[in-house]
Amino acid sequence: MMYLALYFPKLALELLGEQEVVLAISHQQRIFLSNHLAQEYGIYPGMSSNGAYALCSHLVLHEYDTISQQQALKRIANACLQFTSQVYIENSGLILEISGSLKFFSGLKNLNKNIQYYLRDLGYSCQYAVAPSILGAWWLAQAKPHTIAQRANLLSHLASLPVSVLDLAATEIQSLHKAGLKTIGQCQALPGAALRQRYTHVALLLEKAMGQIQDVRLGYQAPEFFHAHIPLAYSVDNNQALLFPLQRLVAELCAYLAVRAKAIQQFDIEFFHARQKKSRLCLSLLQATRQSKHLMALLKERLDDFHLPDGVESIRLQAQSFCEAGFENASLFSEKQKAQETTKLLERLQARLGHHRVQSLKLKHDYRPEQASVLTPPLQQTATPAHLPDKPRPFWLLTQAIPLGQQAHWQGPLHLLGSPERIETGWWDGQDVSREYYMAQTIHNSLVWIYRDAKGWFLQGFFS
Amino acid sequence: MKDLQPLLKHPEIWRAQHHPSTPSLSTGLPQLDQYLPTGGWPQAGVTEIFLQQTGVGELCMVLPTISQCSQARRQIFLVDPPYSPYAPALLQWGIDLQQVFILNSQDKRDALWAMQQCLQESHCVLLAWPQNQDNKMLRRLQLASELHQSWAILFYYQKACANSYANLRLQLDSHLCGLRISLLKAKGNYHKPPLVLPRT
């Protein structure tokens, strides 16, 4: 077995995105993490929150949030499932079992590079280490990053680590320190039986780390639904600025979809405000996808004219219904590729203009002319027409026929052409018609479609 | 003359005796094919058509070609049509309804954006009814359509303004015998007497 541990020391800070404000995370009234701008003011981890405020009055201080950090770890774990099927979640990091993936990714170096690049694109920085045991890798990632330990040299790598990496209670650490045990090497040097008797827990952890006993854990499994709720560093009231946090959420969503071999057709994004009710943006697509670039292009158009009543404090993305993904491989046949391009274009148009402003035309089998043509949402398969009228039909049909009175007169007298076409139908639903249709020429030489019924003459369409 | 040579090589400058070999599509009307300098409708670029009112036969001119395009699975986009197009008529013309999309924009900005997006779909046909002539808009449409080999036809219910980036401009007037077509501008051609197309 081979384990790759990923430790995210700045996760709480990176969760808030890349920020151009003086930002720090506090935990129990003490600074826990600070960004580079805060460090320029001399705000470093360990100092009291009040002290930090004294150094910089416009400091943005966020309370350390265990829940959102755990959620973020789960989302990263979702994404990491594309590298291996076994992912374990630790306190502030992940451990990946990679022995099964080495061949596919052509070697450890390549695999590691892939993972690092991927996480960096999502905006997370991490320290990594590789070791033949879960705990070994995890400890090395925290205290001695970038180590690649083999079974033979694992002990020598672990020996120099301080006992604090063992994640013990403060009293246990103190008692180890009192006994003069500062490093793992010193603990290991003690006779096994004596260590087991005095520090049972420590002895157990060390045996697990050395691979002497099995470390059995339950691997992380991707949940049924995707849910992410991320806080923003400060209240954002510029729509375009929301694209940065959304970019990461969408990338994580797409990674989740890729792992589960699903695609998405509809999802909701909710923006939470301090003083107003949350606002909701619902994105629905013509065709299911899992391409983050396409989703972001649509979101950008939607956000352009999306009204936010107040600054946004946090964003939630929820996706519950998925579709089975078709193969999204590059197609050999340009036809299919072109159809996909068209779908994407129509989605972009819908996102900007609105759904009801992008339409297709469909023939309906009805003898009443005004009912024979309907507008439908695009890309709904239309049936092949079985029957078309023999007489020519006008290219433009008025939604409401213009009454002309008792005379065929419009912009001057109309000259009737040809023989009339009688349409008498619709008696079954109360909208029965009984009309005589003519093609007619206006004095300007244009052709119109008119009819006569009991009420008089009407203009219904233009031949173009 | 020697100094003129480099200038004449400029791609924006064409000389009347050089007929550009732009690929074209037959209009389906032999007389019109003969009249148009490219021997048919241009495959790419912007065509501007000016007319007084709808119904003079402006669509009869282009529909045979559009029908061919739709059969070849090229998309047909109608941006801001003056009325609602009628499905039975389109089918009578032989147009595949699955390739036809109707867009209605809210304002000029959205319309231009939508037209540009459509033209980026390679080999599509765009029919649009803009409210007014805007040279800056035309320039962008002309570039987009040439780049992606798509054809834009713009209909205006007004008189043509003096200059334009479009590579074909036609003025339509109704005539006793049918439709009078005057060539206002075409690449590789200068003045030609108007053509009268009998109404079918």
XYZ file of C-alpha atoms in Angstrom:
664
model
C 0.000 0.000 0.000
C 1.084 3.546 -0.706
C -0.584 6.606 0.747
C -0.413 10.204 -0.352
C -1.369 12.645 2.381
C -2.520 16.175 1.544
C -2.456 18.715 4.341
C -4.150 22.076 3.817
C -2.591 24.462 6.337
C -4.366 27.564 4.991
C -7.719 26.000 4.174
C -9.767 28.310 6.435
C -8.278 31.326 4.652
C -8.380 29.918 1.120
C -11.998 28.997 1.581
C -12.785 32.708 1.518
C -11.087 33.060 -1.842
C -8.173 35.126 -3.002
C -8.720 38.424 -1.283
C -7.478 41.953 -1.629
C -8.470 42.853 1.921
C -6.626 42.551 5.212
C -8.025 39.253 6.382
C -7.444 36.945 9.329
C -9.118 33.936 10.909
C -9.500 33.873 14.663
C -10.064 30.915 16.922
C -10.858 31.368 20.602
C -9.899 35.073 20.601
C -6.538 34.364 19.016
C -5.371 34.822 15.448
C -5.234 31.428 13.809
C -4.315 32.409 10.247
C -3.645 35.697 8.472
C -3.219 36.566 4.800
C -0.199 38.331 3.318
C -1.788 41.770 3.580
C -2.455 41.210 7.276
C 1.121 40.050 7.737
C 2.334 43.336 6.265
C 0.579 44.984 9.221
C 2.399 42.593 11.550
C -0.593 40.390 12.243
C 0.631 36.850 12.767
C -0.929 33.661 14.094
C -0.916 33.405 17.861
C -1.553 37.054 18.709
C -4.804 38.094 20.349
C -7.681 39.360 18.231
C -7.752 42.679 20.062
C -4.071 43.146 19.457
C -4.617 42.532 15.753
C -7.397 45.153 15.623
C -5.068 47.586 17.324
C -2.529 47.079 14.507
C -5.045 47.477 11.706
C -8.465 49.011 12.242
C -9.907 47.811 8.901
C -8.962 44.192 9.514
C -11.642 41.725 8.400
C -11.771 39.020 11.035
C -13.585 35.753 10.508
C -14.288 33.186 13.192
C -12.775 29.754 12.525
C -15.630 27.678 11.130
C -15.190 23.937 11.589
C -18.325 23.046 9.672
C -17.541 24.901 6.482
C -13.983 23.611 6.656
C -15.225 20.023 6.906
C -17.580 20.668 3.997
C -14.738 22.038 1.929
C -12.643 18.966 2.703
C -15.482 16.777 1.536
C -15.743 18.727 -1.719
C -12.015 18.370 -2.286
C -12.373 14.664 -1.472
C -15.084 14.456 -4.153
C -12.670 15.911 -6.648
C -9.856 13.617 -5.507
C -11.994 10.572 -6.166
C -10.984 10.966 -9.797
C -7.434 9.997 -8.855
C -8.203 7.022 -6.637
C -11.241 5.269 -5.257
C -9.976 5.324 -1.672
C -9.912 8.698 0.018
C -9.832 9.226 3.798
C -10.650 12.504 5.496
C -8.435 13.643 8.354
C -8.795 16.675 10.555
C -7.581 19.222 8.011
C -6.417 17.107 5.151
C -6.971 14.109 2.970
C -5.212 10.807 2.530
C -5.332 9.050 -0.825
C -4.475 5.415 -1.372
C -2.504 5.588 -4.605
C -0.874 2.210 -5.210
C -3.706 1.299 -7.568
C -3.435 4.537 -9.557
C 0.300 4.638 -10.183
C 0.206 2.711 -13.405
C -2.706 4.626 -14.873
C -1.107 8.004 -14.168
C 2.318 6.695 -15.265
C 4.165 6.923 -12.020
C 4.103 8.659 -8.692
C 5.749 11.814 -9.941
C 3.173 12.326 -12.648
C 0.219 11.497 -10.437
C 1.414 13.868 -7.768
C 1.917 16.617 -10.314
C -1.624 16.085 -11.614
C -3.103 16.324 -8.141
C -1.087 19.390 -7.193
C -2.006 21.253 -10.388
C -5.620 20.317 -9.973
C -5.815 21.583 -6.400
C -3.964 24.733 -7.298
C -6.527 25.444 -10.025
C -9.277 25.109 -7.443
C -7.385 27.630 -5.319
C -6.115 25.400 -2.521
C -2.486 25.106 -1.465
C -1.354 21.932 0.220
C 1.614 20.083 1.635
C 2.018 16.484 0.660
C 3.950 13.403 1.716
C 3.975 9.802 0.620
C 4.423 6.858 2.964
C 3.374 3.202 3.172
C 0.961 3.875 6.088
C -1.896 6.317 6.525
C -0.629 7.871 9.738
C 2.954 7.931 8.552
C 2.002 9.883 5.445
C -0.271 12.198 7.389
C 2.353 13.084 10.006
C 5.030 13.633 7.399
C 2.740 15.889 5.363
C 2.279 18.138 8.395
C 5.768 18.203 9.845
C 8.068 17.271 6.996
C 6.315 18.086 3.705
C 7.392 16.750 0.308
C 8.883 13.575 1.833
C 8.522 10.339 -0.067
C 9.141 7.526 2.393
C 9.541 3.855 1.586
C 8.934 1.012 3.995
C 12.692 0.699 4.589
C 13.346 4.313 5.510
C 10.011 5.172 7.099
C 11.382 4.947 10.647
C 14.282 7.281 9.935
C 11.898 9.824 8.397
C 9.448 9.628 11.291
C 12.066 9.643 14.042
C 12.764 13.356 13.905
C 9.092 14.435 14.012
C 7.874 16.109 17.211
C 5.267 14.240 19.253
C 2.831 17.126 18.690
C 1.956 15.728 15.225
C 0.271 12.769 16.911
C -2.867 14.861 17.419
C -3.122 13.977 21.108
C -4.878 15.801 23.919
C -2.805 18.599 25.492
C -2.434 16.649 28.765
C -1.047 13.622 26.945
C 1.514 15.746 25.119
C 2.499 17.346 28.409
C 2.977 14.001 30.074
C 5.185 12.846 27.152
C 7.222 16.020 27.392
C 7.634 15.559 31.142
C 9.036 12.101 30.503
C 11.574 13.702 28.174
C 9.957 12.312 25.047
C 10.027 15.125 22.492
C 10.219 13.228 19.213
C 8.736 10.093 17.732
C 12.215 8.600 17.537
C 12.600 8.875 21.302
C 9.275 7.079 21.813
C 10.262 4.365 19.354
C 13.549 3.830 21.183
C 11.735 2.726 24.322
C 11.099 -1.005 24.789
C 7.734 -1.830 23.198
C 6.202 -3.437 26.267
C 7.085 -0.484 28.520
C 5.658 2.046 26.043
C 2.466 0.041 25.672
C 2.035 -0.091 29.417
C 2.543 3.600 30.089
C 1.247 5.239 26.917
C -1.159 2.723 25.411
C -2.656 5.215 22.932
C 0.712 6.475 21.718
C 2.033 2.933 21.304
C -1.013 2.002 19.243
C -0.613 5.024 16.959
C 3.072 4.300 16.463
C 2.412 0.673 15.574
C -0.193 1.792 13.037
C 2.207 4.357 11.604
C 4.949 1.758 11.252
C 2.515 -0.623 9.583
C 2.900 -3.219 12.302
C -0.848 -3.381 12.774
C -3.563 -2.690 10.247
C -5.124 0.756 10.203
C -8.698 -0.031 9.200
C -10.806 2.964 8.201
C -13.907 3.669 6.251
C -13.149 5.395 2.968
C -14.967 8.538 1.879
C -17.904 8.021 -0.419
C -19.363 10.675 -2.696
C -22.805 11.737 -1.424
C -25.998 11.370 -3.414
C -26.418 15.113 -3.851
C -24.066 17.994 -4.311
C -24.325 20.714 -1.738
C -21.889 23.532 -1.094
C -22.317 26.603 1.035
C -19.358 28.918 1.103
C -18.904 32.134 3.042
C -17.398 35.186 1.343
C -14.672 37.261 2.977
C -16.784 40.381 2.864
C -20.151 41.492 1.522
C -19.923 41.490 -2.282
C -22.300 43.777 -4.174
C -20.711 43.592 -7.609
C -22.245 40.851 -9.731
C -19.105 40.161 -11.719
C -17.047 39.782 -8.538
C -19.253 36.814 -7.654
C -17.832 34.917 -10.611
C -14.618 34.113 -8.732
C -16.187 32.161 -5.871
C -18.691 30.656 -8.313
C -15.889 29.492 -10.570
C -14.548 27.309 -7.788
C -17.968 25.969 -6.821
C -18.762 25.074 -10.403
C -15.362 23.414 -10.870
C -16.021 21.339 -7.746
C -19.493 20.478 -8.971
C -18.121 19.346 -12.319
C -15.436 17.233 -10.639
C -18.152 15.616 -8.551
C -20.177 14.919 -11.698
C -17.161 13.457 -13.466
C -16.505 11.087 -10.576
C -20.091 9.909 -10.506
C -20.315 9.716 -14.320
C -23.298 12.077 -14.293
C -24.238 15.279 -16.020
C -26.423 18.112 -14.886
C -29.331 19.900 -16.483
C -30.582 22.124 -13.699
C -29.253 23.545 -10.468
C -29.866 26.354 -8.034
C -27.536 28.983 -6.711
C -28.661 30.938 -3.683
C -27.127 34.191 -2.539
C -27.493 35.033 1.138
C -27.689 38.640 2.246
C -27.246 40.244 5.634
C -30.464 42.243 5.702
C -32.588 40.757 2.929
C -34.102 37.427 2.074
C -31.878 35.187 0.013
C -32.032 35.546 -3.750
C -32.074 32.583 -6.020
C -30.691 31.966 -9.478
C -31.942 28.848 -11.185
C -29.972 27.656 -14.177
C -31.586 25.172 -16.511
C -30.017 23.857 -19.672
C -31.304 22.379 -22.893
C -28.880 19.532 -22.636
C -27.141 18.035 -19.633
C -23.447 18.831 -19.349
C -20.514 18.688 -16.949
C -18.220 21.194 -18.607
C -17.372 23.908 -16.149
C -16.316 26.315 -18.896
C -19.732 26.150 -20.527
C -21.561 26.497 -17.205
C -19.454 29.516 -16.292
C -20.178 31.188 -19.638
C -23.902 30.770 -18.971
C -23.615 32.005 -15.394
C -21.742 35.057 -16.578
C -24.584 35.997 -18.921
C -27.181 35.345 -16.244
C -25.345 37.350 -13.599
C -25.056 40.301 -15.979
C -28.652 41.336 -15.420
C -29.404 39.484 -12.198
C -30.726 41.796 -9.534
C -29.181 41.478 -6.065
C -31.092 43.432 -3.413
C -28.120 43.610 -1.056
C -24.486 42.576 -0.697
C -23.853 38.844 -0.794
C -22.485 37.253 2.369
C -22.425 33.637 1.321
C -23.295 31.443 -1.647
C -24.973 28.081 -1.730
C -24.990 25.749 -4.712
C -27.300 22.790 -4.646
C -27.767 20.099 -7.236
C -30.070 17.210 -6.641
C -31.142 15.746 -9.939
C -28.588 14.416 -12.340
C -28.725 12.759 -15.717
C -26.697 9.851 -16.927
C -23.812 11.322 -18.846
C -23.365 10.338 -22.444
C -19.821 9.910 -23.640
C -18.384 13.354 -24.054
C -15.451 12.204 -26.080
C -14.390 14.242 -29.044
C -16.562 12.996 -31.832
C -15.298 11.735 -35.147
C -18.427 12.997 -36.792
C -18.666 16.720 -37.194
C -22.456 16.466 -37.398
C -22.794 15.541 -33.755
C -20.223 18.076 -32.717
C -22.107 20.766 -34.594
C -25.359 19.814 -32.874
C -23.609 20.210 -29.524
C -22.288 23.601 -30.564
C -25.801 24.684 -31.518
C -27.166 23.547 -28.172
C -24.511 25.555 -26.384
C -25.227 28.619 -28.487
C -28.966 28.378 -27.779
C -28.277 28.041 -24.070
C -26.106 31.140 -24.156
C -28.837 33.026 -26.005
C -31.454 31.863 -23.509
C -29.282 32.866 -20.574
C -28.970 36.414 -21.855
C -32.285 37.085 -23.625
C -34.569 34.963 -21.445
C -36.100 31.560 -22.099
C -39.274 32.799 -23.812
C -37.295 34.886 -26.313
C -35.531 31.972 -27.997
C -37.985 29.762 -29.821
C -38.559 27.221 -32.526
C -41.417 26.855 -34.935
C -43.641 23.810 -35.052
C -46.437 22.716 -37.343
C -49.684 21.684 -35.722
C -52.245 19.675 -37.615
C -55.199 22.005 -37.561
C -57.165 23.392 -40.476
C -57.648 26.729 -38.723
C -54.746 28.803 -40.125
C -54.019 30.635 -36.868
C -53.645 27.350 -35.020
C -51.454 25.551 -37.547
C -48.221 27.156 -36.407
C -46.965 27.229 -32.824
C -43.841 28.555 -31.158
C -42.111 26.040 -28.915
C -38.936 25.939 -26.833
C -36.003 25.137 -29.129
C -34.639 21.678 -29.904
C -37.815 19.772 -29.260
C -38.002 17.216 -32.006
C -40.664 18.123 -34.508
C -42.613 15.410 -36.217
C -42.318 15.125 -39.967
C -45.297 16.853 -41.559
C -47.893 14.569 -43.032
C -50.069 17.066 -44.802
C -49.587 20.569 -46.119
C -52.254 22.801 -47.678
C -52.244 22.898 -51.486
C -52.749 26.627 -51.745
C -49.811 28.913 -50.902
C -49.593 30.199 -47.363
C -48.204 33.614 -46.328
C -44.750 33.766 -44.739
C -45.944 36.151 -42.041
C -49.123 35.487 -40.123
C -50.646 38.136 -37.902
C -51.410 36.925 -34.392
C -54.606 38.955 -34.551
C -56.344 39.405 -37.895
C -56.982 43.059 -38.813
C -60.690 43.762 -39.489
C -61.167 45.571 -42.810
C -64.911 46.171 -42.581
C -67.401 45.244 -45.277
C -65.055 46.104 -48.164
C -61.808 44.396 -49.171
C -59.922 47.634 -48.639
C -56.471 48.104 -47.074
C -54.169 51.021 -47.952
C -56.503 51.343 -50.926
C -58.689 48.857 -52.749
C -57.449 45.258 -52.753
C -57.335 43.306 -55.968
C -58.432 39.703 -55.374
C -56.338 37.081 -57.139
C -57.462 33.616 -58.086
C -60.281 31.554 -56.724
C -61.259 31.502 -53.036
C -60.232 28.771 -50.615
C -62.999 27.711 -48.282
C -62.059 26.771 -44.704
C -64.874 25.567 -42.513
C -63.784 23.701 -39.417
C -63.372 23.720 -35.653
C -67.002 23.058 -34.762
C -65.899 20.670 -32.013
C -64.265 23.134 -29.618
C -66.435 26.208 -29.944
C -63.853 28.146 -32.010
C -65.416 27.178 -35.300
C -64.500 29.146 -38.383
C -66.253 29.499 -41.684
C -64.138 31.611 -43.998
C -63.303 32.251 -47.618
C -59.628 33.019 -48.132
C -58.181 35.056 -50.980
C -54.757 36.134 -52.009
C -54.952 39.846 -52.776
C -52.724 42.525 -54.225
C -52.472 45.958 -52.615
C -52.039 49.164 -54.572
C -48.341 49.038 -53.603
C -48.050 45.698 -55.357
C -47.532 43.660 -52.228
C -49.435 40.447 -51.626
C -51.633 39.871 -48.597
C -53.811 37.073 -47.351
C -57.372 38.080 -46.522
C -60.570 36.288 -45.677
C -64.276 36.967 -45.568
C -66.651 35.582 -42.987
C -70.032 36.560 -41.557
C -68.491 39.639 -39.861
C -66.783 41.022 -42.949
C -63.240 41.148 -44.377
C -60.058 40.478 -42.388
C -56.360 40.742 -43.185
C -54.452 37.786 -41.770
C -51.033 37.585 -43.362
C -48.369 38.890 -45.714
C -46.715 37.074 -48.563
C -43.177 38.267 -48.639
C 2.079 54.289 -60.587
C 5.049 52.690 -58.861
C 4.064 54.196 -55.558
C 0.578 52.951 -56.093
C 1.555 49.291 -56.272
C 1.910 48.592 -52.523
C -1.327 50.417 -51.909
C -3.154 48.271 -54.438
C -2.058 45.145 -52.596
C -3.978 46.266 -49.546
C -6.686 43.665 -48.845
C -9.347 46.340 -48.296
C -8.856 47.754 -51.788
C -10.312 46.046 -54.802
C -10.276 47.090 -58.412
C -13.304 47.037 -60.592
C -11.773 44.846 -63.286
C -10.920 42.100 -60.830
C -13.970 40.025 -60.174
C -13.550 38.577 -56.746
C -14.017 34.835 -56.711
C -16.231 34.749 -53.646
C -18.076 31.456 -53.402
C -21.764 31.951 -53.893
C -25.040 30.076 -53.749
C -27.512 30.136 -56.586
C -30.557 32.263 -55.825
C -32.788 29.773 -57.609
C -33.845 32.585 -59.977
C -31.709 32.593 -63.180
C -32.271 36.298 -63.847
C -31.154 37.271 -60.372
C -28.128 34.958 -60.557
C -27.065 36.767 -63.676
C -27.649 40.177 -62.154
C -25.655 39.626 -58.987
C -21.923 40.091 -59.641
C -20.996 36.975 -57.680
C -23.447 34.864 -59.665
C -25.638 34.220 -56.635
C -25.929 35.063 -52.980
C -22.593 35.376 -51.187
C -21.775 32.429 -48.919
C -20.416 34.698 -46.223
C -20.660 38.329 -45.258
C -23.463 40.791 -44.710
C -26.169 41.478 -47.290
C -28.294 44.571 -46.713
C -31.732 44.820 -48.263
C -33.666 48.087 -48.215
C -37.395 48.213 -48.856
C -40.368 50.444 -48.219
C -42.732 47.941 -46.691
C -43.047 44.250 -46.119
C -44.698 42.056 -48.744
C -42.954 43.337 -51.888
C -41.324 39.954 -52.380
C -38.155 40.496 -50.377
C -38.227 36.991 -48.927
C -39.126 35.268 -52.206
C -35.689 36.341 -53.363
C -33.826 34.616 -50.577
C -36.108 31.759 -49.554
C -35.021 29.263 -52.270
C -31.412 29.624 -51.091
C -32.403 29.499 -47.437
C -34.393 26.371 -48.090
C -31.302 24.766 -49.619
C -29.234 25.833 -46.635
C -31.673 24.317 -44.157
C -31.683 21.071 -46.132
C -27.899 21.093 -45.797
C -28.453 21.342 -42.027
C -27.295 24.923 -41.764
C -29.031 26.811 -38.966
C -31.399 29.649 -39.823
C -31.753 32.361 -37.186
C -34.450 35.028 -37.356
C -33.644 37.967 -35.113
C -36.499 40.372 -34.323
C -38.789 39.433 -37.237
C -41.551 42.030 -37.862
C -44.323 39.419 -37.581
C -44.586 35.845 -36.554
C -43.322 33.429 -39.247
C -45.896 30.862 -40.313
C -44.842 27.215 -40.121
C -46.930 25.879 -43.074
C -45.439 28.540 -45.368
C -41.900 27.683 -44.322
C -42.601 24.023 -45.003
C -44.093 24.867 -48.402
C -40.814 26.595 -49.212
C -39.049 23.380 -48.248
C -37.409 24.742 -45.112
C -36.509 22.242 -42.411
C -38.174 23.655 -39.280
C -35.687 21.927 -37.006
C -33.011 24.305 -38.255
C -35.065 27.465 -37.683
C -34.710 29.505 -34.494
C -36.544 32.716 -33.698
C -34.980 35.261 -31.361
C -36.680 38.349 -29.983
C -34.423 40.832 -28.290
C -35.372 43.450 -25.744
C -33.120 46.231 -26.926
C -30.520 47.140 -29.525
C -27.609 45.971 -27.386
C -29.087 42.528 -26.864
C -29.948 42.272 -30.551
C -26.384 43.023 -31.644
C -25.007 40.595 -29.093
C -27.389 37.868 -30.241
C -26.572 38.453 -33.915
C -22.861 38.207 -33.223
C -23.333 35.025 -31.236
C -25.345 33.483 -34.075
C -22.823 34.439 -36.729
C -20.123 32.680 -34.744
C -21.976 29.465 -35.421
C -20.127 28.467 -38.567
C -22.108 28.252 -41.824
C -25.331 29.610 -40.400
C -27.784 31.984 -42.038
C -28.980 34.986 -40.091
C -32.013 37.053 -41.058
C -32.406 40.177 -38.992
C -34.597 43.237 -38.973
C -32.559 45.921 -37.173
C -34.262 49.177 -36.227
C -31.664 51.462 -37.703
C -28.451 51.443 -39.666
C -25.399 51.379 -37.484
C -22.037 51.202 -39.184
C -20.173 50.129 -36.075
C -22.577 47.239 -35.667
C -22.202 46.326 -39.355
C -18.447 46.253 -39.116
C -18.608 43.729 -36.280
C -21.188 41.600 -38.048
C -19.231 41.662 -41.295
C -16.058 40.511 -39.540
C -17.838 37.796 -37.584
C -19.649 36.458 -40.638
C -16.534 36.397 -42.817
C -14.546 34.669 -40.123
C -17.111 31.948 -39.543
C -18.380 31.656 -43.133
C -21.907 32.549 -42.134
C -24.321 34.704 -44.092
C -26.221 37.626 -42.570
C -29.157 39.269 -44.337
C -30.372 42.514 -42.809
C -33.712 44.011 -43.817
C -34.407 47.713 -43.327
C -37.669 49.532 -43.859
C -35.906 52.779 -44.749
C -33.630 54.444 -47.300
C -30.028 53.287 -47.463
C -27.444 55.548 -45.875
C -24.397 56.603 -47.882
C -21.825 54.016 -46.935
C -21.671 50.698 -45.255
C -19.338 47.801 -44.526
C -21.739 45.255 -45.994
C -20.417 43.473 -49.067
C -23.762 43.486 -50.872
C -26.492 46.123 -50.713
C -29.759 46.011 -52.602
C -32.681 48.388 -52.842
C -36.101 46.887 -53.518
C -39.091 48.753 -54.911
C -42.406 47.455 -56.044
C -42.956 47.737 -59.796
C -45.987 47.200 -61.977
C -44.560 43.995 -63.360
C -43.186 42.748 -60.064
C -40.115 43.715 -58.109
C -37.407 46.190 -59.059
C -33.986 45.370 -57.646
C -31.240 48.005 -57.699
C -27.694 47.133 -56.836
C -26.344 49.759 -54.452
C -23.059 48.115 -53.678
C -21.328 44.874 -54.489
C -17.699 43.939 -54.220
C -16.151 43.805 -57.648
C -18.824 45.803 -59.409
C -20.004 49.272 -60.092
C -23.149 50.788 -61.469
C -25.702 48.506 -63.124
C -29.229 49.334 -64.216
C -31.948 47.954 -61.948
C -33.398 44.541 -62.646
C -37.132 43.968 -62.784
C -38.072 40.555 -61.511
C -41.562 39.445 -62.532
C -43.687 38.236 -59.700
C -44.350 34.515 -59.788
